[in-house]
PDB file of C-alpha atoms in Angstrom:
ATOM      1  CA  MET A1023      -0.058  -0.015  -0.017  1.00 44.00           C
ATOM      2  CA  ASN A1024       1.451   3.421  -0.991  1.00 51.00           C
ATOM      3  CA  THR A1025       1.798   5.918   1.774  1.00 54.00           C
ATOM      4  CA  ILE A1026       1.995   9.709   1.181  1.00 57.00           C
ATOM      5  CA  ASN A1027       4.932  11.558   2.713  1.00 62.00           C
ATOM      6  CA  PRO A1028       3.487  13.966   5.323  1.00 67.00           C
ATOM      7  CA  LEU A1029       6.125  16.424   4.492  1.00 66.00           C
ATOM      8  CA  TYR A1030       4.394  17.147   1.322  1.00 69.00           C
ATOM      9  CA  ILE A1031       1.721  18.888   3.355  1.00 78.00           C
ATOM     10  CA  LEU A1032       4.303  21.417   4.654  1.00 78.00           C
ATOM     11  CA  PRO A1033       4.973  23.504   1.612  1.00 79.00           C
ATOM     12  CA  ASN A1034       1.373  23.340   0.456  1.00 84.00           C
ATOM     13  CA  LEU A1035       0.452  24.639   3.865  1.00 87.00           C
ATOM     14  CA  PHE A1036       2.610  27.817   3.310  1.00 87.00           C
ATOM     15  CA  THR A1037       0.999  28.253  -0.121  1.00 89.00           C
ATOM     16  CA  GLY A1038      -2.456  27.903   1.477  1.00 91.00           C
ATOM     17  CA  PHE A1039      -1.571  30.562   4.002  1.00 92.00           C
ATOM     18  CA  SER A1040      -0.473  32.838   1.178  1.00 92.00           C
ATOM     19  CA  VAL A1041      -3.746  32.544  -0.805  1.00 94.00           C
ATOM     20  CA  PHE A1042      -5.813  32.864   2.438  1.00 95.00           C
ATOM     21  CA  LEU A1043      -3.932  36.175   3.197  1.00 95.00           C
ATOM     22  CA  GLY A1044      -4.824  37.210  -0.456  1.00 95.00           C
ATOM     23  CA  VAL A1045      -8.464  36.646   0.110  1.00 96.00           C
ATOM     24  CA  LEU A1046      -8.319  38.457   3.461  1.00 97.00           C
ATOM     25  CA  SER A1047      -6.736  41.397   1.678  1.00 96.00           C
ATOM     26  CA  ILE A1048      -9.597  41.529  -0.838  1.00 96.00           C
ATOM     27  CA  ILE A1049     -12.063  41.548   2.199  1.00 97.00           C
ATOM     28  CA  TYR A1050     -10.191  44.243   3.942  1.00 97.00           C
ATOM     29  CA  SER A1051      -9.820  46.359   0.814  1.00 96.00           C
ATOM     30  CA  SER A1052     -13.615  46.041   0.173  1.00 95.00           C
ATOM     31  CA  ALA A1053     -14.159  47.356   3.617  1.00 95.00           C
ATOM     32  CA  GLY A1054     -12.047  50.334   2.987  1.00 93.00           C
ATOM     33  CA  ARG A1055      -9.107  49.173   5.258  1.00 95.00           C
ATOM     34  CA  PHE A1056      -6.563  49.777   2.698  1.00 96.00           C
ATOM     35  CA  GLU A1057      -3.485  49.843   4.858  1.00 95.00           C
ATOM     36  CA  SER A1058      -4.332  46.384   6.229  1.00 95.00           C
ATOM     37  CA  GLY A1059      -5.013  45.092   2.722  1.00 96.00           C
ATOM     38  CA  CYS A1060      -1.527  46.263   1.581  1.00 96.00           C
ATOM     39  CA  TRP A1061       0.191  44.637   4.456  1.00 96.00           C
ATOM     40  CA  LEU A1062      -1.514  41.394   4.009  1.00 96.00           C
ATOM     41  CA  ILE A1063      -0.356  41.195   0.421  1.00 96.00           C
ATOM     42  CA  LEU A1064       3.176  41.790   1.513  1.00 95.00           C
ATOM     43  CA  VAL A1065       3.092  39.057   4.285  1.00 94.00           C
ATOM     44  CA  ALA A1066       1.495  36.724   1.643  1.00 94.00           C
ATOM     45  CA  LEU A1067       4.624  37.462  -0.247  1.00 93.00           C
ATOM     46  CA  ILE A1068       6.729  35.927   2.594  1.00 90.00           C
ATOM     47  CA  PHE A1069       4.683  32.759   2.610  1.00 89.00           C
ATOM     48  CA  ASP A1070       4.905  32.461  -1.126  1.00 88.00           C
ATOM     49  CA  GLY A1071       8.734  32.661  -0.904  1.00 83.00           C
ATOM     50  CA  LEU A1072       8.898  30.139   1.805  1.00 82.00           C
ATOM     51  CA  ASP A1073       6.788  27.408   0.079  1.00 77.00           C
ATOM     52  CA  GLY A1074       9.238  26.706  -2.677  1.00 74.00           C
ATOM     53  CA  ARG A1075      12.283  26.699  -0.386  1.00 76.00           C
ATOM     54  CA  VAL A1076      10.541  24.337   2.079  1.00 75.00           C
ATOM     55  CA  ALA A1077       9.676  21.973  -0.735  1.00 72.00           C
ATOM     56  CA  ARG A1078      13.291  21.961  -1.970  1.00 74.00           C
ATOM     57  CA  PHE A1079      14.670  21.604   1.536  1.00 72.00           C
ATOM     58  CA  THR A1080      12.477  18.676   2.308  1.00 73.00           C
ATOM     59  CA  GLY A1081      12.577  17.026  -1.115  1.00 70.00           C
ATOM     60  CA  THR A1082       8.801  17.422  -1.586  1.00 70.00           C
ATOM     61  CA  THR A1083       8.784  19.470  -4.920  1.00 75.00           C
ATOM     62  CA  SER A1084       5.875  18.313  -7.083  1.00 75.00           C
ATOM     63  CA  LYS A1085       3.773  19.254 -10.056  1.00 78.00           C
ATOM     64  CA  PHE A1086       0.931  19.658  -7.770  1.00 80.00           C
ATOM     65  CA  GLY A1087       2.667  22.253  -5.697  1.00 77.00           C
ATOM     66  CA  VAL A1088       3.730  24.269  -8.820  1.00 79.00           C
ATOM     67  CA  GLU A1089       0.087  24.450  -9.991  1.00 83.00           C
ATOM     68  CA  PHE A1090      -1.190  25.175  -6.510  1.00 86.00           C
ATOM     69  CA  ASP A1091       1.457  27.943  -6.127  1.00 86.00           C
ATOM     70  CA  SER A1092       0.245  29.466  -9.408  1.00 86.00           C
ATOM     71  CA  LEU A1093      -3.413  29.415  -8.379  1.00 89.00           C
ATOM     72  CA  ALA A1094      -2.447  31.081  -5.057  1.00 91.00           C
ATOM     73  CA  ASP A1095      -0.371  33.706  -6.868  1.00 92.00           C
ATOM     74  CA  ILE A1096      -3.092  34.870  -9.153  1.00 94.00           C
ATOM     75  CA  VAL A1097      -5.381  35.397  -6.073  1.00 94.00           C
ATOM     76  CA  SER A1098      -2.779  37.000  -3.778  1.00 94.00           C
ATOM     77  CA  PHE A1099      -0.689  38.906  -6.281  1.00 95.00           C
ATOM     78  CA  GLY A1100      -3.202  39.320  -9.123  1.00 95.00           C
ATOM     79  CA  VAL A1101      -6.743  39.831  -7.980  1.00 96.00           C
ATOM     80  CA  ALA A1102      -6.043  41.116  -4.443  1.00 96.00           C
ATOM     81  CA  PRO A1103      -3.901  44.099  -5.700  1.00 97.00           C
ATOM     82  CA  ALA A1104      -6.069  44.762  -8.640  1.00 97.00           C
ATOM     83  CA  ILE A1105      -9.205  45.125  -6.322  1.00 96.00           C
ATOM     84  CA  LEU A1106      -7.199  47.118  -3.920  1.00 97.00           C
ATOM     85  CA  LEU A1107      -6.025  49.531  -6.623  1.00 96.00           C
ATOM     86  CA  TYR A1108      -9.523  49.898  -7.997  1.00 96.00           C
ATOM     87  CA  ILE A1109     -11.337  50.464  -4.780  1.00 96.00           C
ATOM     88  CA  TYR A1110      -8.549  52.710  -3.394  1.00 94.00           C
ATOM     89  CA  MET A1111      -8.329  55.178  -6.440  1.00 93.00           C
ATOM     90  CA  GLY A1112      -9.183  53.366  -9.746  1.00 92.00           C
ATOM     91  CA  TYR A1113     -12.916  53.931  -9.486  1.00 93.00           C
ATOM     92  CA  SER A1114     -12.447  57.724  -9.788  1.00 92.00           C
ATOM     93  CA  PHE A1115     -11.032  57.128 -13.447  1.00 93.00           C
ATOM     94  CA  GLY A1116     -14.184  55.309 -14.542  1.00 92.00           C
ATOM     95  CA  LYS A1117     -13.612  52.765 -17.297  1.00 94.00           C
ATOM     96  CA  ILE A1118     -10.061  53.468 -17.510  1.00 95.00           C
ATOM     97  CA  GLY A1119      -9.614  52.266 -13.872  1.00 94.00           C
ATOM     98  CA  ILE A1120     -11.639  49.168 -14.584  1.00 95.00           C
ATOM     99  CA  VAL A1121      -9.431  48.335 -17.628  1.00 96.00           C
ATOM    100  CA  VAL A1122      -6.101  48.899 -15.835  1.00 96.00           C
ATOM    101  CA  SER A1123      -7.229  46.781 -12.816  1.00 95.00           C
ATOM    102  CA  GLY A1124      -8.574  44.066 -15.135  1.00 96.00           C
ATOM    103  CA  LEU A1125      -5.452  44.126 -17.344  1.00 96.00           C
ATOM    104  CA  PHE A1126      -3.299  43.589 -14.219  1.00 97.00           C
ATOM    105  CA  VAL A1127      -5.059  40.276 -13.382  1.00 96.00           C
ATOM    106  CA  VAL A1128      -5.325  39.018 -17.100  1.00 96.00           C
ATOM    107  CA  LEU A1129      -1.607  39.710 -17.873  1.00 96.00           C
ATOM    108  CA  GLY A1130      -0.616  38.297 -14.489  1.00 95.00           C
ATOM    109  CA  ALA A1131      -2.329  35.107 -15.322  1.00 94.00           C
ATOM    110  CA  VAL A1132      -0.530  35.001 -18.751  1.00 94.00           C
ATOM    111  CA  ARG A1133       2.782  35.531 -16.883  1.00 92.00           C
ATOM    112  CA  LEU A1134       2.165  32.626 -14.517  1.00 91.00           C
ATOM    113  CA  ALA A1135       1.048  30.292 -17.465  1.00 89.00           C
ATOM    114  CA  ARG A1136       4.270  31.175 -19.456  1.00 88.00           C
ATOM    115  CA  PHE A1137       6.389  30.641 -16.410  1.00 85.00           C
ATOM    116  CA  ASN A1138       4.897  27.158 -15.751  1.00 81.00           C
ATOM    117  CA  VAL A1139       5.234  25.995 -19.311  1.00 81.00           C
ATOM    118  CA  SER A1140       8.804  27.239 -19.690  1.00 76.00           C
ATOM    119  CA  THR A1141      10.278  26.277 -16.281  1.00 64.00           C
ATOM    120  CA  GLY A1142       8.295  23.430 -14.858  1.00 53.00           C
ATOM    121  CA  VAL A1143       9.485  22.534 -11.398  1.00 48.00           C
ATOM    122  CA  SER A1144      12.994  24.025 -11.613  1.00 50.00           C
ATOM    123  CA  ASP A1145      13.979  27.457 -10.501  1.00 55.00           C
ATOM    124  CA  PRO A1146      15.200  29.853 -13.314  1.00 65.00           C
ATOM    125  CA  SER A1147      18.407  31.796 -13.019  1.00 73.00           C
ATOM    126  CA  VAL A1148      16.553  34.820 -14.495  1.00 80.00           C
ATOM    127  CA  PHE A1149      12.908  35.609 -14.881  1.00 86.00           C
ATOM    128  CA  ILE A1150      11.527  36.493 -18.352  1.00 88.00           C
ATOM    129  CA  GLY A1151       9.233  39.229 -17.694  1.00 90.00           C
ATOM    130  CA  LEU A1152       8.512  40.864 -14.353  1.00 93.00           C
ATOM    131  CA  PRO A1153       7.374  38.228 -11.791  1.00 93.00           C
ATOM    132  CA  ILE A1154       3.737  38.722 -10.653  1.00 94.00           C
ATOM    133  CA  PRO A1155       4.606  39.113  -6.912  1.00 94.00           C
ATOM    134  CA  SER A1156       7.085  41.823  -7.793  1.00 94.00           C
ATOM    135  CA  ALA A1157       4.375  43.644  -9.861  1.00 95.00           C
ATOM    136  CA  ALA A1158       2.003  43.207  -6.946  1.00 96.00           C
ATOM    137  CA  VAL A1159       4.578  44.754  -4.490  1.00 95.00           C
ATOM    138  CA  ALA A1160       5.181  47.574  -6.948  1.00 95.00           C
ATOM    139  CA  VAL A1161       1.546  48.552  -6.755  1.00 95.00           C
ATOM    140  CA  VAL A1162       0.955  47.977  -3.059  1.00 96.00           C
ATOM    141  CA  ILE A1163       3.900  49.747  -1.826  1.00 96.00           C
ATOM    142  CA  TRP A1164       3.071  52.948  -3.611  1.00 94.00           C
ATOM    143  CA  VAL A1165      -0.483  52.737  -2.284  1.00 95.00           C
ATOM    144  CA  LEU A1166       1.094  52.599   1.205  1.00 94.00           C
ATOM    145  CA  MET A1167       3.430  55.421   0.316  1.00 94.00           C
ATOM    146  CA  ASP A1168       0.310  57.392  -0.528  1.00 92.00           C
ATOM    147  CA  ILE A1169      -1.423  56.452   2.662  1.00 92.00           C
ATOM    148  CA  TYR A1170       1.591  57.174   4.991  1.00 91.00           C
ATOM    149  CA  TYR A1171       2.966  60.360   3.392  1.00 89.00           C
ATOM    150  CA  GLU A1172      -0.180  62.038   1.836  1.00 80.00           C
ATOM    151  CA  ILE A1173       1.135  62.415  -1.662  1.00 84.00           C
ATOM    152  CA  PRO A1174      -0.758  65.060  -3.645  1.00 85.00           C
ATOM    153  CA  ALA A1175      -3.923  63.958  -5.553  1.00 81.00           C
ATOM    154  CA  TRP A1176      -2.053  64.003  -8.946  1.00 86.00           C
ATOM    155  CA  PHE A1177      -0.223  60.924  -7.730  1.00 90.00           C
ATOM    156  CA  ASP A1178      -3.429  58.860  -8.522  1.00 91.00           C
ATOM    157  CA  ILE A1179      -2.679  59.192 -12.158  1.00 94.00           C
ATOM    158  CA  VAL A1180       0.923  58.178 -11.575  1.00 93.00           C
ATOM    159  CA  LEU A1181      -0.171  55.105  -9.579  1.00 94.00           C
ATOM    160  CA  LEU A1182      -2.556  54.056 -12.395  1.00 95.00           C
ATOM    161  CA  VAL A1183       0.300  54.462 -14.848  1.00 95.00           C
ATOM    162  CA  ILE A1184       2.630  52.322 -12.622  1.00 95.00           C
ATOM    163  CA  ALA A1185       0.042  49.560 -12.572  1.00 96.00           C
ATOM    164  CA  PHE A1186      -0.375  49.694 -16.301  1.00 96.00           C
ATOM    165  CA  CYS A1187       3.347  49.602 -16.837  1.00 96.00           C
ATOM    166  CA  VAL A1188       4.116  46.718 -14.610  1.00 96.00           C
ATOM    167  CA  SER A1189       1.221  44.793 -16.095  1.00 96.00           C
ATOM    168  CA  LEU A1190       2.947  45.043 -19.562  1.00 96.00           C
ATOM    169  CA  LEU A1191       6.365  44.282 -18.018  1.00 95.00           C
ATOM    170  CA  MET A1192       4.981  40.939 -16.764  1.00 95.00           C
ATOM    171  CA  VAL A1193       4.442  39.684 -20.230  1.00 94.00           C
ATOM    172  CA  SER A1194       7.508  41.313 -21.683  1.00 92.00           C
ATOM    173  CA  ASN A1195      10.800  39.561 -22.707  1.00 90.00           C
ATOM    174  CA  ILE A1196      12.699  41.750 -20.346  1.00 91.00           C
ATOM    175  CA  ARG A1197      14.894  39.590 -17.975  1.00 90.00           C
ATOM    176  CA  TYR A1198      14.982  40.118 -14.282  1.00 89.00           C
ATOM    177  CA  PRO A1199      17.482  38.571 -11.859  1.00 83.00           C
ATOM    178  CA  SER A1200      16.433  35.761  -9.680  1.00 78.00           C
ATOM    179  CA  PHE A1201      17.704  36.181  -6.033  1.00 66.00           C
ATOM    180  CA  LYS A1202      17.426  32.459  -5.715  1.00 61.00           C
ATOM    181  CA  SER A1203      20.609  32.201  -7.737  1.00 56.00           C
ATOM    182  CA  PHE A1204      22.860  34.411  -5.769  1.00 53.00           C
ATOM    183  CA  ALA A1205      24.943  31.690  -4.347  1.00 50.00           C
ATOM    184  CA  LYS A1206      25.331  30.058  -7.672  1.00 52.00           C
ATOM    185  CA  ASN A1207      26.546  33.273  -9.254  1.00 52.00           C
ATOM    186  CA  GLY A1208      29.496  33.444  -6.984  1.00 53.00           C
ATOM    187  CA  ILE A1209      28.527  36.047  -4.574  1.00 58.00           C
ATOM    188  CA  SER A1210      30.258  35.111  -1.250  1.00 61.00           C
ATOM    189  CA  MET A1211      28.403  34.606   1.965  1.00 64.00           C
ATOM    190  CA  ARG A1212      30.155  37.497   3.664  1.00 72.00           C
ATOM    191  CA  ILE A1213      28.932  39.961   1.110  1.00 75.00           C
ATOM    192  CA  LEU A1214      25.535  38.451   1.230  1.00 67.00           C
ATOM    193  CA  ILE A1215      25.291  38.759   4.916  1.00 77.00           C
ATOM    194  CA  ILE A1216      26.552  42.402   4.918  1.00 79.00           C
ATOM    195  CA  LEU A1217      24.053  43.299   2.218  1.00 77.00           C
ATOM    196  CA  LEU A1218      21.177  41.528   4.385  1.00 77.00           C
ATOM    197  CA  ILE A1219      22.162  43.488   7.502  1.00 84.00           C
ATOM    198  CA  LEU A1220      22.102  46.708   5.633  1.00 83.00           C
ATOM    199  CA  ILE A1221      18.650  45.915   4.048  1.00 79.00           C
ATOM    200  CA  LEU A1222      17.277  44.931   7.444  1.00 80.00           C
ATOM    201  CA  MET A1223      18.492  48.288   9.036  1.00 86.00           C
ATOM    202  CA  LEU A1224      16.857  50.236   6.291  1.00 82.00           C
ATOM    203  CA  LEU A1225      13.639  48.225   6.672  1.00 78.00           C
ATOM    204  CA  TYR A1226      13.642  48.759  10.481  1.00 80.00           C
ATOM    205  CA  LEU A1227      14.212  52.493  10.036  1.00 84.00           C
ATOM    206  CA  TYR A1228      12.173  53.305   6.906  1.00 86.00           C
ATOM    207  CA  ALA A1229      10.256  50.214   6.011  1.00 88.00           C
ATOM    208  CA  VAL A1230       7.678  51.529   3.396  1.00 91.00           C
ATOM    209  CA  PRO A1231      10.152  53.947   1.642  1.00 91.00           C
ATOM    210  CA  SER A1232      12.928  51.269   1.561  1.00 90.00           C
ATOM    211  CA  ILE A1233      10.672  48.593  -0.036  1.00 91.00           C
ATOM    212  CA  ALA A1234       9.488  51.240  -2.571  1.00 92.00           C
ATOM    213  CA  LEU A1235      13.052  52.075  -3.395  1.00 91.00           C
ATOM    214  CA  PHE A1236      14.324  48.656  -3.791  1.00 91.00           C
ATOM    215  CA  MET A1237      11.260  47.579  -5.956  1.00 93.00           C
ATOM    216  CA  SER A1238      11.670  50.657  -8.186  1.00 93.00           C
ATOM    217  CA  CYS A1239      15.348  49.963  -8.606  1.00 92.00           C
ATOM    218  CA  TYR A1240      14.695  46.361  -9.368  1.00 93.00           C
ATOM    219  CA  ILE A1241      12.058  47.190 -12.042  1.00 94.00           C
ATOM    220  CA  ILE A1242      14.208  49.967 -13.543  1.00 94.00           C
ATOM    221  CA  PHE A1243      17.248  47.821 -13.537  1.00 92.00           C
ATOM    222  CA  GLY A1244      15.526  45.271 -15.793  1.00 91.00           C
ATOM    223  CA  ILE A1245      14.520  47.962 -18.184  1.00 92.00           C
ATOM    224  CA  LEU A1246      17.927  49.612 -18.438  1.00 92.00           C
ATOM    225  CA  ARG A1247      19.637  46.157 -18.777  1.00 89.00           C
ATOM    226  CA  ALA A1248      17.435  45.404 -21.639  1.00 89.00           C
ATOM    227  CA  CYS A1249      18.018  48.773 -23.318  1.00 89.00           C
ATOM    228  CA  TYR A1250      21.867  48.336 -22.769  1.00 86.00           C
ATOM    229  CA  TYR A1251      22.018  44.903 -24.525  1.00 83.00           C
ATOM    230  CA  LEU A1252      19.775  46.179 -27.289  1.00 83.00           C
ATOM    231  CA  ILE A1253      22.070  49.057 -27.963  1.00 82.00           C
ATOM    232  CA  ILE A1254      25.206  46.811 -27.838  1.00 79.00           C
ATOM    233  CA  HIS A1255      23.473  44.333 -30.221  1.00 70.00           C
ATOM    234  CA  ARG A1256      22.712  47.098 -32.722  1.00 72.00           C
ATOM    235  CA  ILE A1257      26.190  48.352 -32.622  1.00 72.00           C
ATOM    236  CA  LEU A1258      27.752  44.900 -33.000  1.00 67.00           C
ATOM    237  CA  SER A1259      25.370  44.064 -35.873  1.00 67.00           C
ATOM    238  CA  ARG A1260      26.898  46.958 -38.017  1.00 67.00           C
ATOM    239  CA  PHE A1261      30.396  45.406 -38.088  1.00 62.00           C
TER     240      PHE A1261
END
């Protein structure tokens, strides 16, 4: 009689927590509790990062886990941020707000489908297109910035543009680095520890601005890197 390894439950439990927090964020956003809705998505990101690591550590990586993780991601990092964005300020733009919020979910789903088809259960060294959790954080963190620092009303337009741009970046061919491959790329543990300490200090002192800065730099880095290689390729093609 075949027995199921109980350790298989552990990574899926983390995934379950992630999707539950995403649903909870939707409920809080619908009730106008936007700050809580934002933080729930950010906490869901932590559980989303842990499920894959736990699966690899315990040797319980499975096709089921990959599919479950994708379904969780579309809720926690697709639907939840889109509803948060629309209820927070998107409704004031009428149909444009609806289109941008809907586009975020649709292109996020396309991004996840492409990721599953191209990588399977293995972790890529780079991401082709902006990962949907990163896109969700980009939207959520700027909503928090607006809540905490009372940015002028014109920022609503900027926030809608940010959501539209990250939606397109998710299905682009721009490559973004995977932090899972730091050790494989020759970065020493000493440098990694120093970087982590500095990041934790910044997060402790200025949590929301620090996350906004890191995420903005990550997104811009991918765009600048793509532009650099495109220019180099065009220059070399002339010789």
